[in-house]
CSV table of C-alpha atoms and ligand atoms in Angstrom, one decimal:
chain,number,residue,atom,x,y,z
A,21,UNK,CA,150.3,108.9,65.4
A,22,UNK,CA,150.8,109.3,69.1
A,23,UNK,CA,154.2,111.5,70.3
A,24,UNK,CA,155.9,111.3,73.2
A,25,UNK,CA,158.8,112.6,73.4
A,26,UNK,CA,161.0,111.3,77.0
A,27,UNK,CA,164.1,112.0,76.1
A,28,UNK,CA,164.7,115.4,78.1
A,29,UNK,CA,167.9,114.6,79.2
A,30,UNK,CA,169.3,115.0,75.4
A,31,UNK,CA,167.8,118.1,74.8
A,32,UNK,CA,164.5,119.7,75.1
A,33,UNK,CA,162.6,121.6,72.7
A,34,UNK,CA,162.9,125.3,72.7
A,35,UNK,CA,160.7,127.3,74.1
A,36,UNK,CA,158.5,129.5,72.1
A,37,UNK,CA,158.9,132.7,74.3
A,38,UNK,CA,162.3,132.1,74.6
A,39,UNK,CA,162.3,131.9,70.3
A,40,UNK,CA,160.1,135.1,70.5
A,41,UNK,CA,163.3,136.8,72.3
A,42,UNK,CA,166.0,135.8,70.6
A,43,UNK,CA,164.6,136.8,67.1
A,44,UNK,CA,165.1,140.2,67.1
A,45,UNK,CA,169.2,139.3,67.6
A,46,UNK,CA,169.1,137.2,65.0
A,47,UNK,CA,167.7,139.7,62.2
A,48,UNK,CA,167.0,143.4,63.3
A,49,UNK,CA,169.7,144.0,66.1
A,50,UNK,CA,172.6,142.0,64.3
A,51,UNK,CA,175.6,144.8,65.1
A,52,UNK,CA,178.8,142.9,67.0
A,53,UNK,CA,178.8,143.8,70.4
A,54,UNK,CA,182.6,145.0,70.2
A,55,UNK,CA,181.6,148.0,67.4
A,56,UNK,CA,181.1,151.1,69.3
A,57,UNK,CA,178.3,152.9,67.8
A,58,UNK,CA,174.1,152.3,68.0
A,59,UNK,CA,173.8,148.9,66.8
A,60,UNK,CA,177.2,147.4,68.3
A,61,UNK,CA,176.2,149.2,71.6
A,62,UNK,CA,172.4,147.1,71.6
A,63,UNK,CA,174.1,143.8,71.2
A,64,UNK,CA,176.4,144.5,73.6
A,65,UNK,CA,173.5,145.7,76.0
A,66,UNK,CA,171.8,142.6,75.3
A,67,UNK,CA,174.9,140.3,76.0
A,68,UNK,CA,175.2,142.1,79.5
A,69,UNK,CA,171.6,142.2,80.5
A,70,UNK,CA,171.5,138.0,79.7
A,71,UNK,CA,174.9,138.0,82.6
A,72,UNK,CA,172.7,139.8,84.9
A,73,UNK,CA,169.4,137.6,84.3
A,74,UNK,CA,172.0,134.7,84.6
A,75,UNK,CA,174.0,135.9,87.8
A,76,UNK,CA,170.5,136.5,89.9
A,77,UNK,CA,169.5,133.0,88.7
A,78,UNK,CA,172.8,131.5,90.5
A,79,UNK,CA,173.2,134.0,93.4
A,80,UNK,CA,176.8,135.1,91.8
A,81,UNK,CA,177.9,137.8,90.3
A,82,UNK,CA,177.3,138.8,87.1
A,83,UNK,CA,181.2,139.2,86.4
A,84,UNK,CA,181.5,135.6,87.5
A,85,UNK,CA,179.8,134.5,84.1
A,86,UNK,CA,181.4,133.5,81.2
A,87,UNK,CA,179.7,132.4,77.4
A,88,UNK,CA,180.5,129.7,75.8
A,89,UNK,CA,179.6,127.2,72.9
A,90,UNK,CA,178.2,124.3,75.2
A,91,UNK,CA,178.9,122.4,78.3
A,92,UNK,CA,181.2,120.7,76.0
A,93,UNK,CA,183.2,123.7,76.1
A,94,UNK,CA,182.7,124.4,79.4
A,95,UNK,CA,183.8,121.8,80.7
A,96,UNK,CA,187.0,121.1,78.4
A,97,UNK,CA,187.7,125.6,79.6
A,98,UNK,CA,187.7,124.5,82.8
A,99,UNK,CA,189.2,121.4,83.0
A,100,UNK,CA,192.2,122.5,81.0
A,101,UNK,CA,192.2,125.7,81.9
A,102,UNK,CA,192.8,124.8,85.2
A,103,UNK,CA,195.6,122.3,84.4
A,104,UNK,CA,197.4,124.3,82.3
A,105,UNK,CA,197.3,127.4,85.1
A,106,UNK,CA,198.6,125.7,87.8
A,107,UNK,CA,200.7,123.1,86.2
A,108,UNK,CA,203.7,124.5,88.7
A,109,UNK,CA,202.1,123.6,92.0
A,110,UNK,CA,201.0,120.7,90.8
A,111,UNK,CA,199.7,118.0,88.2
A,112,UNK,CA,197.4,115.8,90.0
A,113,UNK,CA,193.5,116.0,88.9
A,114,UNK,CA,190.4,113.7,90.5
A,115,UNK,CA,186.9,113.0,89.0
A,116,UNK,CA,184.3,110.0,89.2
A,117,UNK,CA,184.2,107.3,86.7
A,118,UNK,CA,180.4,108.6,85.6
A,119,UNK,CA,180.8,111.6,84.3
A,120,UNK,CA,179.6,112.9,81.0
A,121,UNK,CA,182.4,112.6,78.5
A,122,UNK,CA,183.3,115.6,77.8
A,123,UNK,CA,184.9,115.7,81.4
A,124,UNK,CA,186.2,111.7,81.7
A,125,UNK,CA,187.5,112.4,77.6
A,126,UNK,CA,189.1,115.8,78.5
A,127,UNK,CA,190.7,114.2,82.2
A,128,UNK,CA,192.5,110.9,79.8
A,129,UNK,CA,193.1,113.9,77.1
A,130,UNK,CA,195.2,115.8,80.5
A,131,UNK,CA,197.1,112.2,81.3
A,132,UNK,CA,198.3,111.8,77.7
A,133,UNK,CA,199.9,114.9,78.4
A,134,UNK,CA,201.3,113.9,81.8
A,135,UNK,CA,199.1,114.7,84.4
A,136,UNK,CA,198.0,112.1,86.8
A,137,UNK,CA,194.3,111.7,87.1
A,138,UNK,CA,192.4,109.5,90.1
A,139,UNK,CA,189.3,108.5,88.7
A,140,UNK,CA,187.0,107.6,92.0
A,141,UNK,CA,184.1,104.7,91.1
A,142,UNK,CA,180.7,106.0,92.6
A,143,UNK,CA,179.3,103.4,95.1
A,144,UNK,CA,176.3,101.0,93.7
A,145,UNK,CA,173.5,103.5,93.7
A,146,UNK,CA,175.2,105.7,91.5
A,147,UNK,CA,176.4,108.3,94.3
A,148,UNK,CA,180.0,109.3,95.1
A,149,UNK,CA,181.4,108.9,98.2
A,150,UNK,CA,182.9,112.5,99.6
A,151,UNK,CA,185.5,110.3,101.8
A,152,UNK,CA,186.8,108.9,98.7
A,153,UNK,CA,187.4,111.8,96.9
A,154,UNK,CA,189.3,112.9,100.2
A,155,UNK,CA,191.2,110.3,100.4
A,156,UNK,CA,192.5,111.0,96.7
A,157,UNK,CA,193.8,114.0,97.3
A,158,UNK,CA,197.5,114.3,97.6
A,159,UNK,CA,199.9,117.1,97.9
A,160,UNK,CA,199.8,118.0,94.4
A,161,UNK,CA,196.0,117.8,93.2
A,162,UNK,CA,194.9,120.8,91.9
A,163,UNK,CA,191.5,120.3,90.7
A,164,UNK,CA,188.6,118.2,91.8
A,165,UNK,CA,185.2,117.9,89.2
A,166,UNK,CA,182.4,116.3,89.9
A,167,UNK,CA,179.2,116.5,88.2
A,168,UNK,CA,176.1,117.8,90.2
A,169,UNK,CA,173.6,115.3,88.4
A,170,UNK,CA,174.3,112.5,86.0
A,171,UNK,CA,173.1,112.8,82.8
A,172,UNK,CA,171.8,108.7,82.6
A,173,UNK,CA,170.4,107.8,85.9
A,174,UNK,CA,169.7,111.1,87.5
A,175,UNK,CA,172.1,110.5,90.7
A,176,UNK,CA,172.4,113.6,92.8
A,177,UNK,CA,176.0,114.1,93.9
A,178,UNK,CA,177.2,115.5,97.1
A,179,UNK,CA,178.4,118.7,95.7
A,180,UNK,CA,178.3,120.9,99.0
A,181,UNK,CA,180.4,118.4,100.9
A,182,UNK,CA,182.9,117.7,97.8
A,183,UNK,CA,183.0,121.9,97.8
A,184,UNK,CA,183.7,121.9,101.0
A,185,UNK,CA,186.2,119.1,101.2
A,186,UNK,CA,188.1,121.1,98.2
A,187,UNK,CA,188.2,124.5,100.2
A,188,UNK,CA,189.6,122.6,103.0
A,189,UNK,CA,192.5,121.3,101.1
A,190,UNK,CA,193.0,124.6,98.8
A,191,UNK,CA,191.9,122.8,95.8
A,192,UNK,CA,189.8,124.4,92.8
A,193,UNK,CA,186.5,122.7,92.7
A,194,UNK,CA,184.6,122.2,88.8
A,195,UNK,CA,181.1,120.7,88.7
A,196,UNK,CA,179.2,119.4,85.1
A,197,UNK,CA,176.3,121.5,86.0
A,198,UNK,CA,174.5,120.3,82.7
A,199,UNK,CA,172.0,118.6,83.8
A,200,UNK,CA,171.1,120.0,87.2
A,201,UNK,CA,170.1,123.3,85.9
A,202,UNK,CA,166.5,124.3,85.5
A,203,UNK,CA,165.5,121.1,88.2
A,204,UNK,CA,167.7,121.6,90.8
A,205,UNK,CA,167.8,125.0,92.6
A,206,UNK,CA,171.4,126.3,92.1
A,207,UNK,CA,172.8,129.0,95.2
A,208,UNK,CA,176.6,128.8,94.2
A,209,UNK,CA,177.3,131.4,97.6
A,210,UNK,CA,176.2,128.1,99.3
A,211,UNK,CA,178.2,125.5,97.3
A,212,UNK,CA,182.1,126.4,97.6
A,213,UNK,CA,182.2,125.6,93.7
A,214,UNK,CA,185.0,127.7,92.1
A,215,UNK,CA,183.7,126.6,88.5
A,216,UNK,CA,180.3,125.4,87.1
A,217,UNK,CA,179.3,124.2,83.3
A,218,UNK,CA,175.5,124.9,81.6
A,219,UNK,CA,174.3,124.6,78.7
A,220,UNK,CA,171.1,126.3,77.3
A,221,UNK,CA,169.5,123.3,75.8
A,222,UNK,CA,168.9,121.2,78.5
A,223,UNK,CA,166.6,123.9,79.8
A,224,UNK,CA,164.5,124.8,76.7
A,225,UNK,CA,166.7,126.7,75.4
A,226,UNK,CA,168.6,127.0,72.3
A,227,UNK,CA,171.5,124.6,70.9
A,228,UNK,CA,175.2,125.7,70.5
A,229,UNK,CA,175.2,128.0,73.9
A,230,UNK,CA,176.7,127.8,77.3
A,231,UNK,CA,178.5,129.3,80.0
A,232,UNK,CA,181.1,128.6,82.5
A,233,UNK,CA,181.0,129.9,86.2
A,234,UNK,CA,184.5,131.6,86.7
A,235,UNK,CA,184.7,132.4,90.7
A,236,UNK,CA,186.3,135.5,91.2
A,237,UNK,CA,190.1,135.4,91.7
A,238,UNK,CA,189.9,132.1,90.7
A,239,UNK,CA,192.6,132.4,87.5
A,240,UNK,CA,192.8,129.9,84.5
A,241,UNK,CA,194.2,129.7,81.2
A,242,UNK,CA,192.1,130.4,78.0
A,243,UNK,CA,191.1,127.5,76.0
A,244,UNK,CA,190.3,130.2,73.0
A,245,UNK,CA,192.7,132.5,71.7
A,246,UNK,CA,192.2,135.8,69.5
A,247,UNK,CA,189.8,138.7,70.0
A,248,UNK,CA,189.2,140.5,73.7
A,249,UNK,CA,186.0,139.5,74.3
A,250,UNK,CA,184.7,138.0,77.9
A,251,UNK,CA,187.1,140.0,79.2
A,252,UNK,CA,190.1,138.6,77.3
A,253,UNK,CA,188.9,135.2,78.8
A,254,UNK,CA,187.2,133.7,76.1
A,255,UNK,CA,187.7,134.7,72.3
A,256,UNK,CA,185.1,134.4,69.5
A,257,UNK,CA,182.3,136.8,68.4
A,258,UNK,CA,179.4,136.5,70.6
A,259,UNK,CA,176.2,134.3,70.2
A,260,UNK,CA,174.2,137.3,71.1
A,261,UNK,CA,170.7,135.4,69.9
A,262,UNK,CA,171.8,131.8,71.7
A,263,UNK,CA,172.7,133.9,75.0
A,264,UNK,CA,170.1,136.1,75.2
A,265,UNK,CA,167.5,132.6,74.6
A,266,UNK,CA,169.9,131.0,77.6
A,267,UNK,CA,169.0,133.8,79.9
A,268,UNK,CA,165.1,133.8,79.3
A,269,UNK,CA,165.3,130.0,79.3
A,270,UNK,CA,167.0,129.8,82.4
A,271,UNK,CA,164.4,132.6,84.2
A,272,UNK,CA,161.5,130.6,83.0
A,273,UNK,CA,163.1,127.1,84.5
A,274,UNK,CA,163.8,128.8,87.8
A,275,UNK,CA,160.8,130.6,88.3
A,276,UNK,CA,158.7,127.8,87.4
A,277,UNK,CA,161.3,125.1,88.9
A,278,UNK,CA,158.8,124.2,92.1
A,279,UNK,CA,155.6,123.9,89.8
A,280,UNK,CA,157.7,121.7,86.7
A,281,UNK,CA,158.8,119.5,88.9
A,282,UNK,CA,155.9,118.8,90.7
A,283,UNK,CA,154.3,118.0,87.2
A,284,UNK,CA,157.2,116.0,86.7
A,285,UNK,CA,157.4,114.0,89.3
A,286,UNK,CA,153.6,113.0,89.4
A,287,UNK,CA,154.2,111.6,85.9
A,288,UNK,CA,157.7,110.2,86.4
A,289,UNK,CA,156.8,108.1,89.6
A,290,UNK,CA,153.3,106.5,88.3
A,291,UNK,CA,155.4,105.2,85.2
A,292,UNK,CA,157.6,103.8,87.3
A,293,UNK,CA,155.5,101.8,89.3
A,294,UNK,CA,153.2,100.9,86.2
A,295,UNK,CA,156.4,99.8,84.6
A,296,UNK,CA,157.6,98.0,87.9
A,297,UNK,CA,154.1,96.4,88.2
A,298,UNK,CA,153.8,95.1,84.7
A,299,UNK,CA,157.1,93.8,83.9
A,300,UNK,CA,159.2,91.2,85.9
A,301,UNK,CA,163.2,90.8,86.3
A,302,UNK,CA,163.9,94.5,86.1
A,303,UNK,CA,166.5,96.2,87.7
A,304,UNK,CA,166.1,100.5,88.7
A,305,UNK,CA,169.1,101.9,88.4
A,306,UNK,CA,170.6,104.9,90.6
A,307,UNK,CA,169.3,105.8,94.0
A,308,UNK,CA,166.0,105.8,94.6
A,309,UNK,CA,165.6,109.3,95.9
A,310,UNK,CA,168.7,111.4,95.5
A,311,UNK,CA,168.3,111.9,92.1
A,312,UNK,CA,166.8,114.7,89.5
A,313,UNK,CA,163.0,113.9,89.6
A,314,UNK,CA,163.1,113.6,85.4
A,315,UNK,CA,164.6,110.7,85.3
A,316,UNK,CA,164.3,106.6,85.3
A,317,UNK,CA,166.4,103.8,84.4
A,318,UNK,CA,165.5,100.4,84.3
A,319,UNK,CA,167.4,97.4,82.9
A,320,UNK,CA,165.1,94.8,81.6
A,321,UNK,CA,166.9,91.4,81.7
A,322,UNK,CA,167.0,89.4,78.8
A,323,UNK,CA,166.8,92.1,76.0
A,324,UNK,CA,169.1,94.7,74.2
A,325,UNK,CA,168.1,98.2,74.9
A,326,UNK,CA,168.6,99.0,71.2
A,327,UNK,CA,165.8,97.0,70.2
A,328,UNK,CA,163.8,98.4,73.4
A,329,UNK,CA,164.2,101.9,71.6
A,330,UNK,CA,163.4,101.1,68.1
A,331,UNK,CA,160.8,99.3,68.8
A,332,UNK,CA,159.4,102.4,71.6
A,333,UNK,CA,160.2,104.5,68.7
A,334,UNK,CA,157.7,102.7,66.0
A,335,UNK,CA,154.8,103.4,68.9
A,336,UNK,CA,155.9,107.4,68.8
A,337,UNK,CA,158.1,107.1,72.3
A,338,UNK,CA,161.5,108.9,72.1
A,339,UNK,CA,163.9,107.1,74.8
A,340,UNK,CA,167.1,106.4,75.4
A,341,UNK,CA,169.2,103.4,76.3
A,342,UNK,CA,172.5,103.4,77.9
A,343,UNK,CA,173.7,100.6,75.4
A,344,UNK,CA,176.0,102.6,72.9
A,345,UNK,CA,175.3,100.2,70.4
A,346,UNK,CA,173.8,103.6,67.9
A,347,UNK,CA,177.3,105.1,68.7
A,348,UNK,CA,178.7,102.6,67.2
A,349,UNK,CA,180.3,101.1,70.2
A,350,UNK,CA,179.5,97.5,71.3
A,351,UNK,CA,180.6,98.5,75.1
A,352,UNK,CA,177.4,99.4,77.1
A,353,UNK,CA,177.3,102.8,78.9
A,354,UNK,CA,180.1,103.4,81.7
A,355,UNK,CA,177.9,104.8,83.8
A,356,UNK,CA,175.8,101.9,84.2
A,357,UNK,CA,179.0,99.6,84.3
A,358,UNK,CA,180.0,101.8,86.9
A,359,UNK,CA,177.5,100.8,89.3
A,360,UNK,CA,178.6,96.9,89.4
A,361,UNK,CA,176.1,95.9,86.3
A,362,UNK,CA,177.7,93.1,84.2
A,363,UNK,CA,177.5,93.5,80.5
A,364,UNK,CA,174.7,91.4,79.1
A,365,UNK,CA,172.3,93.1,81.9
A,366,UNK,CA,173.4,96.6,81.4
A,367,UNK,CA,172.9,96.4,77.7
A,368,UNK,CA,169.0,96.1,78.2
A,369,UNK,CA,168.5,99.6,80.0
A,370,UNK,CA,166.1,102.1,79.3
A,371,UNK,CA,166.3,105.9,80.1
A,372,UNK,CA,163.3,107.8,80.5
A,373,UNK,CA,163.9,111.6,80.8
A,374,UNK,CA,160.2,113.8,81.6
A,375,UNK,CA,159.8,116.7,80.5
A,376,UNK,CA,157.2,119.8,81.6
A,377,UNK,CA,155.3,119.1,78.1
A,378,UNK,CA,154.6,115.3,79.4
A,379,UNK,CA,151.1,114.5,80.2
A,380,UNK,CA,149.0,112.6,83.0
A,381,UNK,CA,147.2,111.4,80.2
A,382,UNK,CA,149.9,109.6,78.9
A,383,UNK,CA,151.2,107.3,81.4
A,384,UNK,CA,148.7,104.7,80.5
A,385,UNK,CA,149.7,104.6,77.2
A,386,UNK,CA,153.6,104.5,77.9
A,387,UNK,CA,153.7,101.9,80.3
A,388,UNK,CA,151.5,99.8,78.5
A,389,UNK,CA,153.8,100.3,75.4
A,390,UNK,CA,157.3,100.0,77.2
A,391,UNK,CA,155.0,96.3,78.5
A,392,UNK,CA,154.1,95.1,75.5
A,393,UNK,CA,157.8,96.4,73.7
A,394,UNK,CA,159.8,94.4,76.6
A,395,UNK,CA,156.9,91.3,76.4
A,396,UNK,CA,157.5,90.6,72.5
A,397,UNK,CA,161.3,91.3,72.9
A,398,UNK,CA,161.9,88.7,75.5
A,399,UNK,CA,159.5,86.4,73.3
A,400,UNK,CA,162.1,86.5,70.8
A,401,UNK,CA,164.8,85.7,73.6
A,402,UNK,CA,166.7,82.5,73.7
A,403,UNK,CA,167.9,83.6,76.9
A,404,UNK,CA,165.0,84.3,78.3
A,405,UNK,CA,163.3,80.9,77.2
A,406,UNK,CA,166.2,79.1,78.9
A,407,UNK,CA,165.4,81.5,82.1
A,408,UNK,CA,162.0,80.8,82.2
A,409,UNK,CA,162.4,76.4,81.4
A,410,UNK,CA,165.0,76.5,84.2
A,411,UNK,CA,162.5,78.2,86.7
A,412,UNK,CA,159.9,75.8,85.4
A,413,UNK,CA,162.2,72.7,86.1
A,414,UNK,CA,163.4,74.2,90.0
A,415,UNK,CA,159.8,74.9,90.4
A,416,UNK,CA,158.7,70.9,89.6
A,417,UNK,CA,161.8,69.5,91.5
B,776,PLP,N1,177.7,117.3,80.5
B,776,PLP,C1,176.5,116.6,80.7
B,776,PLP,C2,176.2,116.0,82.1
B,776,PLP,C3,175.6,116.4,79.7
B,776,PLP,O1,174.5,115.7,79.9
B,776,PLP,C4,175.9,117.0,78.4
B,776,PLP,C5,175.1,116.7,77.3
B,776,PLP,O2,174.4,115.7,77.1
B,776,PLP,C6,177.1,117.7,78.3
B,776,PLP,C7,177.9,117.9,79.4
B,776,PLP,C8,177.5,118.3,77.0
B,776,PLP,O3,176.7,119.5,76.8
B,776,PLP,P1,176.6,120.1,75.3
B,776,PLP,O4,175.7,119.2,74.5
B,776,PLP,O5,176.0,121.5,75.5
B,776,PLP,O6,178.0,120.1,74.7
């Protein structure tokens, strides 16, 4: 059977070069990188040459790179890291109300502890408005984080002019880098961001690694306590295997980042108009243009998107669908609620995330599919046949 897999923006598969160079670190070279003699010294090596791949990738310096677990991590090291630094000058903290969880989890985790937090809604294509995060700023905010691109409908965010708004007003600046990197062109000399979350397997590369951008000067408190390593910044043996695959994952994305998302966006763009011609009462989500050339989301009126996916995945389509029902949360996705979407329209959306292992030869086949899927699902719709009598009786009258 047929399988596509379009569902990039949960993870990719790894690449095999990038497998090729992390084995040897997984078997052969397996000395911890603190030990001071031959095999100690190679891991260490390793860990250091994967900062410097890292650093030229981002235009920082290599010093300014910390490993982590994940952009989980990441994100919860900075966020509360950040907090807990600078809790004397202050205890205010702003974000967006689409961010990934593990910042809007971590910013309610900070107010149960007493911090205030402005949470600033996006406008309705999905896109933050800079003013607004101005105008939340008050005399005691200490920390602004915004994500660079939103993991369900692809939105682009404003992240120089947030930067730039944050210098202004002295305030550190975080940004959920997660899924930006490898599709967006990252110069951080050009951004004013003080901190900046990846993680490897968004980019073809392994699970269970990341890294936090750590501006220089720019001090916060550890979120892991024990051994020395990362400079006393972040405790825990090193994932010498996972960081060495996150550096040659990250220099393939960025060397290839022009050609991959060419590819990309040829396929991305004929399935959305194939899907836009064949199937009435949709809705796209997220603007149009300023957002990572991977992604679409659709709401198809009248169905559940749970259904939409099951039923994608009997015809060998991986997708995604912003209704959490799988989650086991009846709520659809905040981010589309976010955007002004009531309920019973946001539970029918469909994310489609490309990847550079999608084919031209398959758009026929997946819009044809997603047709036929959102056809017999609306067939089964007593909503829908209410829709469509009602049109029929306005259109006799
Ligand atoms: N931030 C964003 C925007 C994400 O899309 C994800 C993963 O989906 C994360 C953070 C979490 O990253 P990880 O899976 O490495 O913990």
């Amino acid at each position: 059977m047929k399988h596509i897999y379009l569902d990039h923006a949960a993870t990719t598969q790894l690449d095999k070069r990038v497998l090729e160079k992390m084995l040897p670190y997984m078997s052969d070279y397996y000395g911890n990188p603190s030990s001071i003699y031959d095999v100690g010294r190679k891991s260490k090596n390793a860990i250091e040459e994967a900062r410097d791949t890292i650093s030229s990738c981002f235009n920082c310096k290599n010093t300014e790179i910390y490993f982590t677990s994940c952009g989980t991590e990441s994100d919860n090291w900075a966020i509360k890291g950040v907090c807990s630094f600078n809790r004397n000058k202050g205890m205010h903290i702003i974000t967006t109300n689409i961010e990934h969880h593990a910042v809007l989890d971590t910013f309610h985790y900070m107010k149960k502890l007493g911090y205030d937090i402005s949470v600033v809604p996006v406008e309705k294509n999905g896109i933050v408005d800079p003013a607004k995060i101005e105008k939340a700023i008050r005399k005691d905010t200490i920390l602004i984080s915004v994500m660079f691109a939103n993991n369900e409908i692809g939105t682009i965010q404003p992240i120089k002019e947030i930067g730039e708004i944050a210098k202004k007003h002295n305030i550190l600046f975080h940004t959920d880098a997660v899924q930006a990197v490898g599709t967006i062109p990252i110069d951080i000399q050009n951004l004013n961001i003080d901190l900046m979350s990846i993680s490897a397997h968004k980019f073809y590369g392994p699970k269970g690694v990341g890294a936090l951008y750590i501006r220089r000067g720019v001090m916060i408190d550890n979120l892991l306590h024990g051994g020395g390593q990362e400079k006393t910044r972040r405790a825990a043996t090193e994932n010498i295997a996972g960081i060495v695959g996150m550096a040659e994952a990250l220099k393939i994305a960025v060397d290839n980042l022009e050609e991959n998302n060419n590819h990309i966006k040829k396929i991305r763009d004929l399935v959305k108009k194939g899907i836009e011609k064949k199937i009435p009462y949709i809705i796209y989500n997220g603007d149009e243009d300023k957002r990572l050339v991977n992604n679409i989301n659709f709401c198809f009126r009248f169905i559940e998107g749970e259904g939409l996916i099951l039923m994608l995945d009997f015809k060998g389509i991986s997708s995604s669908s912003g209704s959490a029902c799988t989650s086991g949360s009846l709520d659809p996705s905040h981010v589309l609620l976010a955007l002004g979407l009531p309920h019973e329209i946001a539970h029918g959306s469909l994310r489609l995330t490309f990847g550079r292992d999608n084919s031209l030869d398959d758009v026929d086949y997946i819009v044809d599919t997603i047709a036929d899927v959102v056809f017999k699902l609306r067939q089964m719709s007593p909503l829908y046949e209410t829709f469509i009598k009602t049109n029929q009786a306005n259109d006799n009258q």
